Amino acid sequence: MSAAPIIVRTEKALRAQISKWRLADHKIGYVPTMGALHDGHLSLITFARKHTERVVASIYVNPTQFAEGEDLATYPRQEKSDIRKLGGAGCDLVYIPKSGSMYDRDHSTQINVGGAALGLETDYRPHFFGGVALIVTKLFNRVQPDIAVFGKKDYQQFLTIRRMTTDFDIPVRVYGAPIIREKDGLAMSSRNLYFDADARLVAGQLNKIMRVCAKEIKNGSHIGTATAKAKRALLKSGFQSVDYVAAADRRNLSLLRGPIKDRKARLLIAATCAGVRLIDNCDI
Ligand code: AMP
């Protein structure tokens, strides 16, 4: 389980290894990441291992999902320790495309995402899901996995990718895996590395406030009242701004209002603490 994974940096070497496994009739699971790996990422490798003989991870900080002024240049890069962690989790191959080898100089095609991709994150990061859809499509085409595993930590992203995969007849089964959290409930994230001790304490309040809000809605509170209360609680506990606290249909993220009655719903939050934008979500 903890053998060193094969490292490939070119599309050619990747395709050669995938072909060998295919000839041996091995099914392939795939976990795309941007690196700076933590136990949340590694849980996706474990998830994939349960379904397929071979597990591939990629590490690529994708420029098309960052906007001007976001943290593309400073996004944490920890290749050596990432490879070690992936090997320990049972990953067979790590694909680390050379920067510049992913997008052709004349790349011209964009993907216009809809459905669950609309609203929420898109209201604040309009470039984001188009960029994610593009890189995931390219990576799916290169890796050609049977299954791919995404974290529900990025719930809107998971639904967007699953929808796109269905809409484009991409022969990959997309799974959503549970959110892995720190002891105080903060969802693990590569960007948690940006926090100093004080900010980290504030960040830990996000999950607690989210849980209270979800419970209130479940118990019949009006969604507008409960989410407004959660926003006030976040600001009071030290968050500098709150982008949204919203209840949405669990399958397509259409926004819900009033009491939820029998709808299967998800509560989604985005808020900024010490300059770091956090997202989280849970079932209601
Ligand atoms: P990233 O490297 O941030 O692009 O994330 C790569 C994958 O890991 C995505 O599918 C994320 O949803 C997933 N992921 C990130 N954090 C967590 C977490 N705390 N629990 C579960 N999955 C996660």
XYZ file of N, CA, C and O in Angstrom, residues 209-223 225-230 232 259-260 267 284:
104
model
N -21.131 27.545 13.369
C -22.253 28.429 13.013
C -23.103 27.782 11.914
O -24.335 27.850 11.924
N -22.435 27.113 10.984
C -23.155 26.419 9.899
C -24.064 25.320 10.459
O -25.224 25.189 10.059
N -23.543 24.553 11.405
C -24.328 23.443 12.002
C -25.577 23.976 12.711
O -26.656 23.412 12.579
N -25.390 25.071 13.482
C -26.538 25.652 14.199
C -27.596 26.087 13.187
O -28.791 25.789 13.331
N -27.168 26.745 12.132
C -28.090 27.259 11.115
C -28.842 26.096 10.452
O -30.068 26.143 10.285
N -28.110 25.034 10.104
C -28.742 23.876 9.436
C -29.797 23.256 10.356
O -30.889 22.881 9.915
N -29.471 23.191 11.637
C -30.401 22.584 12.596
C -31.668 23.432 12.720
O -32.789 22.906 12.749
N -31.464 24.746 12.769
C -32.638 25.632 12.895
C -33.566 25.480 11.684
O -34.785 25.429 11.827
N -32.963 25.417 10.504
C -33.790 25.278 9.292
C -34.503 23.922 9.315
O -35.693 23.825 9.020
N -33.766 22.900 9.675
C -34.360 21.550 9.748
C -35.544 21.528 10.713
O -36.556 20.875 10.471
N -35.402 22.287 11.812
C -36.472 22.307 12.815
C -37.610 23.255 12.458
O -38.479 23.520 13.276
N -37.584 23.821 11.243
C -38.736 24.592 10.779
C -38.551 26.097 10.712
O -39.472 26.813 10.312
N -37.347 26.610 11.060
C -37.141 28.064 10.951
C -37.251 28.504 9.489
O -36.912 27.749 8.584
N -37.666 29.733 9.303
C -37.667 30.341 7.974
C -36.210 30.456 7.509
O -35.329 30.866 8.286
N -35.939 30.061 6.267
C -34.546 30.043 5.782
C -33.905 31.432 5.872
O -32.756 31.577 6.306
N -34.543 33.898 7.873
C -34.249 34.283 9.263
C -33.002 33.558 9.759
O -32.094 34.171 10.339
N -32.941 32.242 9.513
C -31.818 31.442 10.027
C -30.500 31.834 9.349
O -29.452 31.921 10.005
N -30.542 32.091 8.036
C -29.283 32.411 7.333
C -28.807 33.826 7.701
O -27.607 34.060 7.829
N -29.758 34.739 7.923
C -29.368 36.097 8.347
C -28.708 36.045 9.723
O -27.708 36.733 9.986
N -29.244 35.199 10.579
C -28.679 35.037 11.924
C -27.251 34.467 11.818
O -26.329 34.916 12.519
N -27.060 33.489 10.940
C -25.727 32.884 10.769
C -24.726 33.927 10.248
O -23.569 33.987 10.699
N -24.808 37.170 10.756
C -24.472 38.060 11.879
C -23.484 37.376 12.820
O -22.514 37.982 13.281
N -39.724 27.918 4.996
C -39.324 26.655 5.641
C -39.084 25.585 4.562
O -39.731 25.626 3.514
N -38.163 24.632 4.794
C -37.809 23.728 3.683
C -38.809 22.601 3.469
O -38.788 21.943 2.451
N -26.946 23.211 3.005
C -26.612 24.575 3.406
C -25.194 24.868 2.931
O -24.291 24.061 3.159
N -28.937 19.569 5.339
C -29.861 20.150 6.317
C -30.761 19.019 6.809
O -31.330 18.303 6.019
